[in-house]
Tab-separated table of C-alpha atoms in Angstrom:
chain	number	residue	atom	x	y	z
A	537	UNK	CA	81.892	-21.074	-48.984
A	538	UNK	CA	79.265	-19.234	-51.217
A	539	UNK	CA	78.043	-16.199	-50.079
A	540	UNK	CA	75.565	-13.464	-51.542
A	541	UNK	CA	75.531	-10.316	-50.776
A	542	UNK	CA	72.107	-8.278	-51.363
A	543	UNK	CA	71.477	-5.246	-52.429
A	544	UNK	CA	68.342	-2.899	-52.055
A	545	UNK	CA	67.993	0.657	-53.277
A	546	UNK	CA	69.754	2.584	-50.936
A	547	UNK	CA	72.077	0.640	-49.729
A	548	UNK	CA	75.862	1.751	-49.830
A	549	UNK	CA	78.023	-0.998	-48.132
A	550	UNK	CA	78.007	-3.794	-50.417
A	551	UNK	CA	81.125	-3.165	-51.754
A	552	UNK	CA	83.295	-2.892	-48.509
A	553	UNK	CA	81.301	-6.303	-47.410
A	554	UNK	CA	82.342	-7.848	-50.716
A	555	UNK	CA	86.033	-6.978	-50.209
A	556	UNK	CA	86.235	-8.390	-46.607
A	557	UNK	CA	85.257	-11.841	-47.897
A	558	UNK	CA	87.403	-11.406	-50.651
A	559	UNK	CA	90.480	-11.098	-47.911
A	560	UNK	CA	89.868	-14.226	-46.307
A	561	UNK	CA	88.378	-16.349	-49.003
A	562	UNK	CA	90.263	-15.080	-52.102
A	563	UNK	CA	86.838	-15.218	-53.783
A	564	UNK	CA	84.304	-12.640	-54.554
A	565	UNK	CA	80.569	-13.073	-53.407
A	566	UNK	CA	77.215	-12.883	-55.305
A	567	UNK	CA	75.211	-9.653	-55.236
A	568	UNK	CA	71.756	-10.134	-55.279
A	569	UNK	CA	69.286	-7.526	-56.337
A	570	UNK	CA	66.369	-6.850	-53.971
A	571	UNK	CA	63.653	-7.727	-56.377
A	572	UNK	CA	65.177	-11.438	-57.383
A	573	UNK	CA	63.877	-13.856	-55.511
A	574	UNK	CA	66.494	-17.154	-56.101
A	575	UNK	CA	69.373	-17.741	-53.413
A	576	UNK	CA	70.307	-21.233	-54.112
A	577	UNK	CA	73.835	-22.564	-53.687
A	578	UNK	CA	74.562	-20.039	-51.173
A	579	UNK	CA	75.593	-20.903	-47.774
A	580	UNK	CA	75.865	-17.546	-46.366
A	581	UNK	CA	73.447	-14.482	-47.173
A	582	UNK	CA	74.789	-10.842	-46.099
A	583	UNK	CA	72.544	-7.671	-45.338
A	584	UNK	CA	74.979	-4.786	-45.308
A	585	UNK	CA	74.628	-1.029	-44.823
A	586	UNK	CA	73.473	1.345	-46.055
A	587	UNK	CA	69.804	3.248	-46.323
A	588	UNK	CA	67.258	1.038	-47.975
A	589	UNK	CA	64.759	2.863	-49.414
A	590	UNK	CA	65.816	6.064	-47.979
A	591	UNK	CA	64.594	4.834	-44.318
A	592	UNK	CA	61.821	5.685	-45.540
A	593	UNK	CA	59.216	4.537	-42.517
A	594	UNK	CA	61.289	3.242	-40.240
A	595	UNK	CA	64.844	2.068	-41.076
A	596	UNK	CA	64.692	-1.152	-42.695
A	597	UNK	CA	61.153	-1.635	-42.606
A	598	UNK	CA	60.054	-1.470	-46.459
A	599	UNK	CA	63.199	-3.840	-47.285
A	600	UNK	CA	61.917	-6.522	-45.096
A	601	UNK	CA	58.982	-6.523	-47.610
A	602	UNK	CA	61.247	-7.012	-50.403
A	603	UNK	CA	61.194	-10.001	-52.468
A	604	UNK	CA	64.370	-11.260	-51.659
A	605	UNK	CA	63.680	-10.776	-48.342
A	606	UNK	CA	60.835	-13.875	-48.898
A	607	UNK	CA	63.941	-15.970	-50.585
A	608	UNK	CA	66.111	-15.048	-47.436
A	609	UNK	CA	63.553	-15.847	-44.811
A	610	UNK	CA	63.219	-19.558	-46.297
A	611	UNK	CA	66.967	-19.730	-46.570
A	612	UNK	CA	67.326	-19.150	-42.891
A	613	UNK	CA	64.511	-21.303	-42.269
A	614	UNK	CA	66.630	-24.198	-43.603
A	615	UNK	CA	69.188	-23.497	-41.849
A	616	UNK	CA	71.014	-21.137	-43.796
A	617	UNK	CA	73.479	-18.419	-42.432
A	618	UNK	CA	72.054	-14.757	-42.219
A	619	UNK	CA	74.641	-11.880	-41.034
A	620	UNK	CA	73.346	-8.248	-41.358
A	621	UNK	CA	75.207	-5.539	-40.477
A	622	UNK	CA	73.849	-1.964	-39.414
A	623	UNK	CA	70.713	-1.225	-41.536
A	624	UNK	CA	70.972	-4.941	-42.185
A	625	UNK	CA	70.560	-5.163	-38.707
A	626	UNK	CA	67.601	-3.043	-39.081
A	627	UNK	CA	65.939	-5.386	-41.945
A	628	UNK	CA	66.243	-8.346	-39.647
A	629	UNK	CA	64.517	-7.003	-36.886
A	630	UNK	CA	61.703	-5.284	-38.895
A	631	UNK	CA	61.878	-9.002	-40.803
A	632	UNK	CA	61.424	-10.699	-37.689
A	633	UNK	CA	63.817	-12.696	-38.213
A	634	UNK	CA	65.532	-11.130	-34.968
A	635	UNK	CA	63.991	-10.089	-31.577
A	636	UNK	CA	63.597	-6.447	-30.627
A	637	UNK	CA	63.617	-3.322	-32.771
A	638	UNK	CA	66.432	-0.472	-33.108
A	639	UNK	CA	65.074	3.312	-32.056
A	640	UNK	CA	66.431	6.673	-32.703
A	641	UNK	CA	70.102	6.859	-31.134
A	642	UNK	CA	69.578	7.977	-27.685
A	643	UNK	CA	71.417	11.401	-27.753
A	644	UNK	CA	69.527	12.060	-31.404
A	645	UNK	CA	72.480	12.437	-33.240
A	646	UNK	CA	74.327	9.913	-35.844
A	647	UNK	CA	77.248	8.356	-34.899
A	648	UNK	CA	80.296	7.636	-37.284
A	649	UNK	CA	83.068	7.021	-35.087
A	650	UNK	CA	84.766	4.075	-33.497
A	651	UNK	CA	83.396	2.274	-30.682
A	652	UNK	CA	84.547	-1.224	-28.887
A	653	UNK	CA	82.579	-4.279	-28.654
A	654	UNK	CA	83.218	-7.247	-26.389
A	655	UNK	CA	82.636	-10.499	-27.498
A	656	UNK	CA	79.656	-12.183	-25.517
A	657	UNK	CA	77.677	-14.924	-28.025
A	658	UNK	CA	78.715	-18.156	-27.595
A	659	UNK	CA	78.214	-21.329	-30.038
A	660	UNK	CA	77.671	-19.136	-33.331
A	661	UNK	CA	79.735	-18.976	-36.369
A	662	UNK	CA	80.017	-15.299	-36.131
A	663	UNK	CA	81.960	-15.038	-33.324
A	664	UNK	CA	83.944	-18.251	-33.350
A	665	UNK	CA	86.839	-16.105	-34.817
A	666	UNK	CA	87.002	-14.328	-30.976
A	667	UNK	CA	87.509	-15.717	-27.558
A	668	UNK	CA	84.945	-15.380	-25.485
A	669	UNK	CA	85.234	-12.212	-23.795
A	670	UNK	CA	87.474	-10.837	-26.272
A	671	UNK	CA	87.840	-6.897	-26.948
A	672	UNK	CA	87.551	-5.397	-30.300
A	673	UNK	CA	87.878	-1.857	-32.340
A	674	UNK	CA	84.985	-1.234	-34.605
A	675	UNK	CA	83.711	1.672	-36.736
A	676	UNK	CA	80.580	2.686	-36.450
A	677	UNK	CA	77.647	4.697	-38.611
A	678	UNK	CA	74.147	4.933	-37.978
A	679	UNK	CA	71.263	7.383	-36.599
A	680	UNK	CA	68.600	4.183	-35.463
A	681	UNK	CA	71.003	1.371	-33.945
A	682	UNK	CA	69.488	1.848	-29.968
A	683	UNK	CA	68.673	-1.637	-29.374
A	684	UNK	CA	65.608	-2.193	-27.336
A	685	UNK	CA	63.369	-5.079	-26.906
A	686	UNK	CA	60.899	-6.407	-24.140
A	687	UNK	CA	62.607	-6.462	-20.770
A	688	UNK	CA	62.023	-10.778	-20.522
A	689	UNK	CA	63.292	-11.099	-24.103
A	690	UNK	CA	66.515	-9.478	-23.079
A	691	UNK	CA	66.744	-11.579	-19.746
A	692	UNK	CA	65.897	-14.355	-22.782
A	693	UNK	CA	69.301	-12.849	-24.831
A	694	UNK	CA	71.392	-13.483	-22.370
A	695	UNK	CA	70.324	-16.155	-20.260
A	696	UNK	CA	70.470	-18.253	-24.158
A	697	UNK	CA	74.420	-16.746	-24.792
A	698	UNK	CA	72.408	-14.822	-27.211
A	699	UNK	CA	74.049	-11.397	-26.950
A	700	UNK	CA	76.831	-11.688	-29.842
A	701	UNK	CA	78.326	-7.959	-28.867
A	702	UNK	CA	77.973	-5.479	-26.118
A	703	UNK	CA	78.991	-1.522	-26.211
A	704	UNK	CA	82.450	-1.971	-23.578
A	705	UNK	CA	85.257	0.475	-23.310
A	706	UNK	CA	88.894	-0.237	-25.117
A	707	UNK	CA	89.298	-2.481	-21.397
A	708	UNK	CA	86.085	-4.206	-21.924
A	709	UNK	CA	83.938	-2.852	-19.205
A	710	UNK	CA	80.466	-2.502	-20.094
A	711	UNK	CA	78.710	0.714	-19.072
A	712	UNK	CA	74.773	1.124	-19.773
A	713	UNK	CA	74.749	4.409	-18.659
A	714	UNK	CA	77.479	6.192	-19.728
A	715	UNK	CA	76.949	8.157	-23.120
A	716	UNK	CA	80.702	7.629	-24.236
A	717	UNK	CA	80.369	4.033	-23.750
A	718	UNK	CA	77.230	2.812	-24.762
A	719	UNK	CA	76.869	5.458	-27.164
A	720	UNK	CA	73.496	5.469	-28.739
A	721	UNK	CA	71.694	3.832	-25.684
A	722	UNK	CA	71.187	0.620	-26.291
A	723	UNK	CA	69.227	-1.425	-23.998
A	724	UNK	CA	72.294	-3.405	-21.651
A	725	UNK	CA	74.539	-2.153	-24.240
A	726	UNK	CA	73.298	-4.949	-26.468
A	727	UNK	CA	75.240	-4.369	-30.225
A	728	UNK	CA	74.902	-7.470	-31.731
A	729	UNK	CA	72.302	-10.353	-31.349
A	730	UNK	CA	71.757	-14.376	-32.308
A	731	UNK	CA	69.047	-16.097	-33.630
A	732	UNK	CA	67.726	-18.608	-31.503
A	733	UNK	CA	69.614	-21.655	-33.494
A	734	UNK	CA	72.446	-18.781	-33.055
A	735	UNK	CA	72.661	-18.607	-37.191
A	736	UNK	CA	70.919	-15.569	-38.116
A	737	UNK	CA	73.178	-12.275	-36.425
A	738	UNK	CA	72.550	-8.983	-36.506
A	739	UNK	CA	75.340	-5.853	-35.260
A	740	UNK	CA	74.991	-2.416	-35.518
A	741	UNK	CA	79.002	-1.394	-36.024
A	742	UNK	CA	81.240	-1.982	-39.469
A	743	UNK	CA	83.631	-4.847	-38.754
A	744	UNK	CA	84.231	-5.302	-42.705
A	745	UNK	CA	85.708	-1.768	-42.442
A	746	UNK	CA	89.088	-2.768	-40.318
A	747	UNK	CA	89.961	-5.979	-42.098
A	748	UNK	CA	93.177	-4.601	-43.688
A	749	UNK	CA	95.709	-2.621	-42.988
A	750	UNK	CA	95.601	-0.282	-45.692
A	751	UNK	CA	91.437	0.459	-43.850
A	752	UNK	CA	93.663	1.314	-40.577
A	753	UNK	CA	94.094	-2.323	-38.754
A	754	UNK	CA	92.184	-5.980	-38.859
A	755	UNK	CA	90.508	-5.472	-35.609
A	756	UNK	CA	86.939	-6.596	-37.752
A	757	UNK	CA	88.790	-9.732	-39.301
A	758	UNK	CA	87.773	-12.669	-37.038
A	759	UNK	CA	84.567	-11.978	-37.963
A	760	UNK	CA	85.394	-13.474	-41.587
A	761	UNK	CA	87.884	-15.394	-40.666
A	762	UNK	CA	85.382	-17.312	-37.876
A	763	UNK	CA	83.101	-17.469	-40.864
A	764	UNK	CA	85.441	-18.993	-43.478
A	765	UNK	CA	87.047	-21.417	-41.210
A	766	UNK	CA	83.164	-23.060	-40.065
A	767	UNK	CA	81.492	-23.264	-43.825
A	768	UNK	CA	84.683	-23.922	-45.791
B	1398	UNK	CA	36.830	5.212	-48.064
B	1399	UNK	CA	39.345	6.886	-46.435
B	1400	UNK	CA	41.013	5.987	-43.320
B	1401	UNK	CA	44.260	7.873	-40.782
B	1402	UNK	CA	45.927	5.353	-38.968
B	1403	UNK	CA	47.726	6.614	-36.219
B	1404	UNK	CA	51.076	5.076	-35.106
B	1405	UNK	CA	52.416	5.687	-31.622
B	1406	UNK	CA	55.573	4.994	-29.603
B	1407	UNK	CA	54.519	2.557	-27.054
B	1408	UNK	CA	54.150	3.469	-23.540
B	1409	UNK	CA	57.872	3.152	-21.643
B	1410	UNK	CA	59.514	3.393	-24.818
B	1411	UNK	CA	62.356	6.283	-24.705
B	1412	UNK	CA	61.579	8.742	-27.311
B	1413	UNK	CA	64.589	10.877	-28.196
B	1414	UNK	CA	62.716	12.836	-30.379
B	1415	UNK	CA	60.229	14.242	-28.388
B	1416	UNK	CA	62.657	15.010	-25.929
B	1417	UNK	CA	64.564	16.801	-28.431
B	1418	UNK	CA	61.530	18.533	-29.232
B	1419	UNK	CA	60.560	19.290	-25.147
B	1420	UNK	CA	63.730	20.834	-25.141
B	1421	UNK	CA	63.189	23.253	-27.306
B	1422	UNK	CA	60.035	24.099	-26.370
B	1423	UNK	CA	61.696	24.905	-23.244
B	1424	UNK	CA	63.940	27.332	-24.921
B	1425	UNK	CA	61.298	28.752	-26.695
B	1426	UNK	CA	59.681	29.775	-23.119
B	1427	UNK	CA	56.872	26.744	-23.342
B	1428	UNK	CA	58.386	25.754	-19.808
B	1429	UNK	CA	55.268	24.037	-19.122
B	1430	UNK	CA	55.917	21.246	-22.303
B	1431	UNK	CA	56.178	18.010	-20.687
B	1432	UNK	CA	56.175	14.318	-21.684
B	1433	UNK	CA	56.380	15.007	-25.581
B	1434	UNK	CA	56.003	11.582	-28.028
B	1435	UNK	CA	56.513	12.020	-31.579
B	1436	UNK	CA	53.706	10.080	-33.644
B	1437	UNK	CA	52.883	9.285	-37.017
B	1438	UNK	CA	50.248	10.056	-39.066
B	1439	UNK	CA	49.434	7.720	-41.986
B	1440	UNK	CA	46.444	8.516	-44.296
B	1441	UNK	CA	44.799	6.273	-47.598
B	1442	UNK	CA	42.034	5.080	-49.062
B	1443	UNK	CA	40.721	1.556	-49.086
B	1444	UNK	CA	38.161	-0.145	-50.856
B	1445	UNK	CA	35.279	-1.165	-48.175
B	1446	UNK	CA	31.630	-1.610	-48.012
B	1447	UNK	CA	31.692	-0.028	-44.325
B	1448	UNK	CA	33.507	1.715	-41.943
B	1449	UNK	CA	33.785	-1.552	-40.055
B	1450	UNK	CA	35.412	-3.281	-42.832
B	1451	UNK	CA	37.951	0.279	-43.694
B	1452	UNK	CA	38.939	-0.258	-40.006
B	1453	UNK	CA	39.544	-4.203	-40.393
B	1454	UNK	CA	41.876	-3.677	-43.304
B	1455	UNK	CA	43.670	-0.668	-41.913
B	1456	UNK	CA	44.656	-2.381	-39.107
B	1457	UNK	CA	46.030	-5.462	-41.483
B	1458	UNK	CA	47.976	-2.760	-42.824
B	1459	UNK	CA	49.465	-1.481	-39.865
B	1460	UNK	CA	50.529	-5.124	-38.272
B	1461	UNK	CA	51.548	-6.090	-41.865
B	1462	UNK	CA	53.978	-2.534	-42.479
B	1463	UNK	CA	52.845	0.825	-40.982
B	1464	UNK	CA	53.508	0.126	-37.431
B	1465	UNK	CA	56.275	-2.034	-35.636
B	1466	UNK	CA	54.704	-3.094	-33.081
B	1467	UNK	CA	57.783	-4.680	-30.868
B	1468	UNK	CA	57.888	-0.639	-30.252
B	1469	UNK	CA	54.877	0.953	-31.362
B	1470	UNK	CA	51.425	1.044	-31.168
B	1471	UNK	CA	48.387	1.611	-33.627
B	1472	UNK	CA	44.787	2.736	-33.995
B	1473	UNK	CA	42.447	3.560	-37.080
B	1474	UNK	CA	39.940	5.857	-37.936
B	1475	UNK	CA	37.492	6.260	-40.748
B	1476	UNK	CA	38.284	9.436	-42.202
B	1477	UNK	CA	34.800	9.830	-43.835
């Protein structure tokens, strides 16, 4: 498996991303500046986190203008695997490469702290490393990651297995309106979506930052692990 | 010429920042501050022949980068 990570001004997670795929594949990925615009060879292109270009406009919205972002869109129309992860996330949505946008949190504030995420998308590379249903720790970090989109898209999300990861509690019940739960407001506690050939994803929260146990557990490692074992 | 394009928050889309800001208008005594949207304000020139033309490329502008409009909204203005 080849995979490139890129890199924009601003963005600060690269390097945790890098060492997650270096756990489970023993190899270390390609970083790709922003302004190249060549991703071939790679089967797997990562967005991480961070703030590109200082948020400046909305949060991810000038790096889905970048030139790599051209490279990436043609990449995924081929086929290609696209994961991005928080402001990553962010750039996919404002790319259009993924269906709704991500607002303000709901209670204003940023969040870094740990939330849980249940495993909901089925058929997709990126959460092939969970059962269906499954429960997981993640961190997360972010001021914009409340999820919103038209109200027959999200019937869309679902009704398609499209949801990857919903807000839950450390039992896995899912509750919209609770502020400790879904924390920044997310429409149906929607963290993570699909793509509709399910291999473009997008999640707000860190998984690459719990994939040791020197980070404080491996709770993020099927993730990788569901990655690695589909491209090799 | 110079043109303002304005960029709302759609309609029905929460914004936690004007509520933010309600709230403290509230503490400030404003109790009559209700349904408060944050906007944005983007001005620049273009080159155009006419107004008609400013307006035509501001709004390329705003579909292309200064508005998202899954959530947002947009109109222009010639500035004069």
């Amino acid at each position: 498996m080849k995979t490139g990570i890129v890199v924009f001004p601003g963005t600060n997670r690269e390097r945790d991303m890098a060492q997650a795929f270096r756990v489970v594949s023993g190899k270390a990925p390609r970083m790709l500046w922003h302004q190249q615009d060549n991703v071939d060879g790679l089967d797997l292109i990562v967005l991480p986190g961070g703030f590109s270009f200082g948020d400046y406009l909305r949060s991810g919205a000038m790096a889905a203008h970048s030139p790599i972002m051209q490279a990436v869109r043609r990449f995924a129309e081929k086929g290609g695997y696209v994961l991005g992860v928080c402001n990553g996330f962010q750039i996919l949505t404002e790319a259009q490469m993924l269906p709704g946008a991500l607002l303000r949190n709901a209670g204003m504030r940023f969040l870094s702290q740990d939330c849980h995420l249940k495993v909901e998308g089925r058929d997709s590379i990126f959460t092939s490393g969970w059962k269906h249903g499954d429960v997981f720790r993640a961190p997360m970090a972010h001021g914009d990651g409340n999820y919103t989109a038209a109200p027959d898209m999200l019937d869309r999300l679902e009704g398609e297995g499209r949801v990857a990861f919903r807000y839950c509690t450390a039992e896995g019940h899912v509750k919209d309106s609770d502020e400790h739960v879904n924390m920044n407001g997310s429409a149906r506690s929607i963290a993570g979506v699909l793509s509709e050939n399910r291999r473009v994803c997008g999640l707000m929260p860190h998984p690459e930052n719990l994939t040791e146990e020197i980070l404080g557990g491996t709770d993020g490692l099927p993730l990788f692990t569901g990655i690695m074992e589909a491209l090799g | 010429m110079k043109i303002r394009v304005f960029v709302s928050l759609k309609d029905g889309v929460l914004d936690p920042q004007g509520k933010a800001v309600e709230h403290a208008l509230h503490s400030l005594g404003f109790e009559g501050a209700a349904d408060v949207r944050i906007s944005r304000v983007v001005d620049l020139q273009v080159k155009a022949d006419n107004a008609e033309e400013a307006k035509v490329k501001g709004a390329e502008m705003a579909r292309a980068l200064l508005a998202n409009e899954v959530i947002e909204d947009f109109h222009v203005e010639v500035a004069g």
